[in-house]
Amino acid sequence: MMINELKYTLILFVIFLLSGYIFHKIKSREIKNIEVPHFLSRIASFLGLVVIITFVLGITMAVITVVKLLG
């Protein structure tokens, strides 16, 4: 049975990957000078923040999970 910390770590990892993928797709359109609607640009800005937050939380949860499994 998985411990709760491991579940949360996996959920954060999935959110990190999905938001990073969508962020990359939107920003790559901007780099290629393809017109990007304003709302997509705003979504990309929000997803950039989500990527940073989930990365930090994911690392923290991974450390907590490892400490709990070892100790």
PDB file of C-alpha atoms in Angstrom:
ATOM      1  CA  MET A   1       0.000   0.000   0.000  1.00  0.00           C
ATOM      2  CA  MET A   2       1.352   3.421  -0.958  1.00  0.00           C
ATOM      3  CA  ILE A   3       1.949   5.976   1.722  1.00  0.00           C
ATOM      4  CA  ASN A   4       0.168   9.309   1.394  1.00  0.00           C
ATOM      5  CA  GLU A   5       3.368  11.259   0.786  1.00  0.00           C
ATOM      6  CA  LEU A   6       4.192   9.082  -2.221  1.00  0.00           C
ATOM      7  CA  LYS A   7       0.709   9.638  -3.658  1.00  0.00           C
ATOM      8  CA  TYR A   8       1.070  13.398  -3.286  1.00  0.00           C
ATOM      9  CA  THR A   9       4.536  13.297  -4.836  1.00  0.00           C
ATOM     10  CA  LEU A  10       3.209  11.420  -7.870  1.00  0.00           C
ATOM     11  CA  ILE A  11       0.259  13.808  -8.229  1.00  0.00           C
ATOM     12  CA  LEU A  12       2.599  16.819  -8.100  1.00  0.00           C
ATOM     13  CA  PHE A  13       4.863  15.145 -10.667  1.00  0.00           C
ATOM     14  CA  VAL A  14       1.935  14.643 -13.071  1.00  0.00           C
ATOM     15  CA  ILE A  15       0.791  18.260 -12.621  1.00  0.00           C
ATOM     16  CA  PHE A  16       4.384  19.410 -13.203  1.00  0.00           C
ATOM     17  CA  LEU A  17       4.683  17.423 -16.436  1.00  0.00           C
ATOM     18  CA  LEU A  18       1.299  18.459 -17.836  1.00  0.00           C
ATOM     19  CA  SER A  19       1.685  22.152 -17.066  1.00  0.00           C
ATOM     20  CA  GLY A  20       5.258  22.122 -18.363  1.00  0.00           C
ATOM     21  CA  TYR A  21       4.159  20.475 -21.610  1.00  0.00           C
ATOM     22  CA  ILE A  22       1.350  22.978 -22.206  1.00  0.00           C
ATOM     23  CA  PHE A  23       3.643  25.884 -21.254  1.00  0.00           C
ATOM     24  CA  HIS A  24       6.239  24.627 -23.740  1.00  0.00           C
ATOM     25  CA  LYS A  25       3.680  24.309 -26.543  1.00  0.00           C
ATOM     26  CA  ILE A  26       2.408  27.866 -26.063  1.00  0.00           C
ATOM     27  CA  LYS A  27       5.867  29.417 -25.709  1.00  0.00           C
ATOM     28  CA  SER A  28       7.230  27.537 -28.738  1.00  0.00           C
ATOM     29  CA  ARG A  29       4.478  29.130 -30.837  1.00  0.00           C
ATOM     30  CA  GLU A  30       5.589  32.559 -29.618  1.00  0.00           C
ATOM     31  CA  ILE A  31       9.220  31.800 -30.460  1.00  0.00           C
ATOM     32  CA  LYS A  32       8.250  30.705 -33.993  1.00  0.00           C
ATOM     33  CA  ASN A  33       6.395  34.030 -34.378  1.00  0.00           C
ATOM     34  CA  ILE A  34       3.057  32.271 -34.803  1.00  0.00           C
ATOM     35  CA  GLU A  35       0.260  34.487 -33.536  1.00  0.00           C
ATOM     36  CA  VAL A  36      -0.796  33.502 -30.039  1.00  0.00           C
ATOM     37  CA  PRO A  37      -4.104  34.781 -28.615  1.00  0.00           C
ATOM     38  CA  HIS A  38      -3.818  36.951 -25.518  1.00  0.00           C
ATOM     39  CA  PHE A  39      -5.632  34.444 -23.293  1.00  0.00           C
ATOM     40  CA  LEU A  40      -3.131  31.714 -24.242  1.00  0.00           C
ATOM     41  CA  SER A  41      -0.292  34.033 -23.328  1.00  0.00           C
ATOM     42  CA  ARG A  42      -1.935  34.641 -19.941  1.00  0.00           C
ATOM     43  CA  ILE A  43      -2.404  30.889 -19.474  1.00  0.00           C
ATOM     44  CA  ALA A  44       1.290  30.361 -20.262  1.00  0.00           C
ATOM     45  CA  SER A  45       2.262  32.925 -17.627  1.00  0.00           C
ATOM     46  CA  PHE A  46       0.070  31.176 -15.069  1.00  0.00           C
ATOM     47  CA  LEU A  47       1.445  27.755 -16.042  1.00  0.00           C
ATOM     48  CA  GLY A  48       4.997  29.038 -15.642  1.00  0.00           C
ATOM     49  CA  LEU A  49       4.161  29.842 -12.038  1.00  0.00           C
ATOM     50  CA  VAL A  50       2.498  26.430 -11.609  1.00  0.00           C
ATOM     51  CA  VAL A  51       5.631  24.704 -12.960  1.00  0.00           C
ATOM     52  CA  ILE A  52       7.849  26.503 -10.437  1.00  0.00           C
ATOM     53  CA  ILE A  53       5.532  25.813  -7.492  1.00  0.00           C
ATOM     54  CA  THR A  54       4.970  22.130  -8.332  1.00  0.00           C
ATOM     55  CA  PHE A  55       8.711  21.619  -8.824  1.00  0.00           C
ATOM     56  CA  VAL A  56       9.481  22.993  -5.373  1.00  0.00           C
ATOM     57  CA  LEU A  57       6.626  21.089  -3.730  1.00  0.00           C
ATOM     58  CA  GLY A  58       7.550  17.901  -5.595  1.00  0.00           C
ATOM     59  CA  ILE A  59      11.159  18.050  -4.396  1.00  0.00           C
ATOM     60  CA  THR A  60       9.980  18.701  -0.840  1.00  0.00           C
ATOM     61  CA  MET A  61       7.507  15.812  -0.942  1.00  0.00           C
ATOM     62  CA  ALA A  62      10.134  13.500  -2.460  1.00  0.00           C
ATOM     63  CA  VAL A  63      12.519  14.271   0.403  1.00  0.00           C
ATOM     64  CA  ILE A  64       9.759  13.718   2.964  1.00  0.00           C
ATOM     65  CA  THR A  65       8.841  10.411   1.289  1.00  0.00           C
ATOM     66  CA  VAL A  66      12.435   9.155   1.278  1.00  0.00           C
ATOM     67  CA  VAL A  67      12.958  10.146   4.913  1.00  0.00           C
ATOM     68  CA  LYS A  68       9.717   8.422   5.902  1.00  0.00           C
ATOM     69  CA  LEU A  69      10.609   5.251   3.979  1.00  0.00           C
ATOM     70  CA  LEU A  70      14.129   5.080   5.420  1.00  0.00           C
ATOM     71  CA  GLY A  71      13.274   6.085   8.964  1.00  0.00           C
TER      72      GLY A  71
END
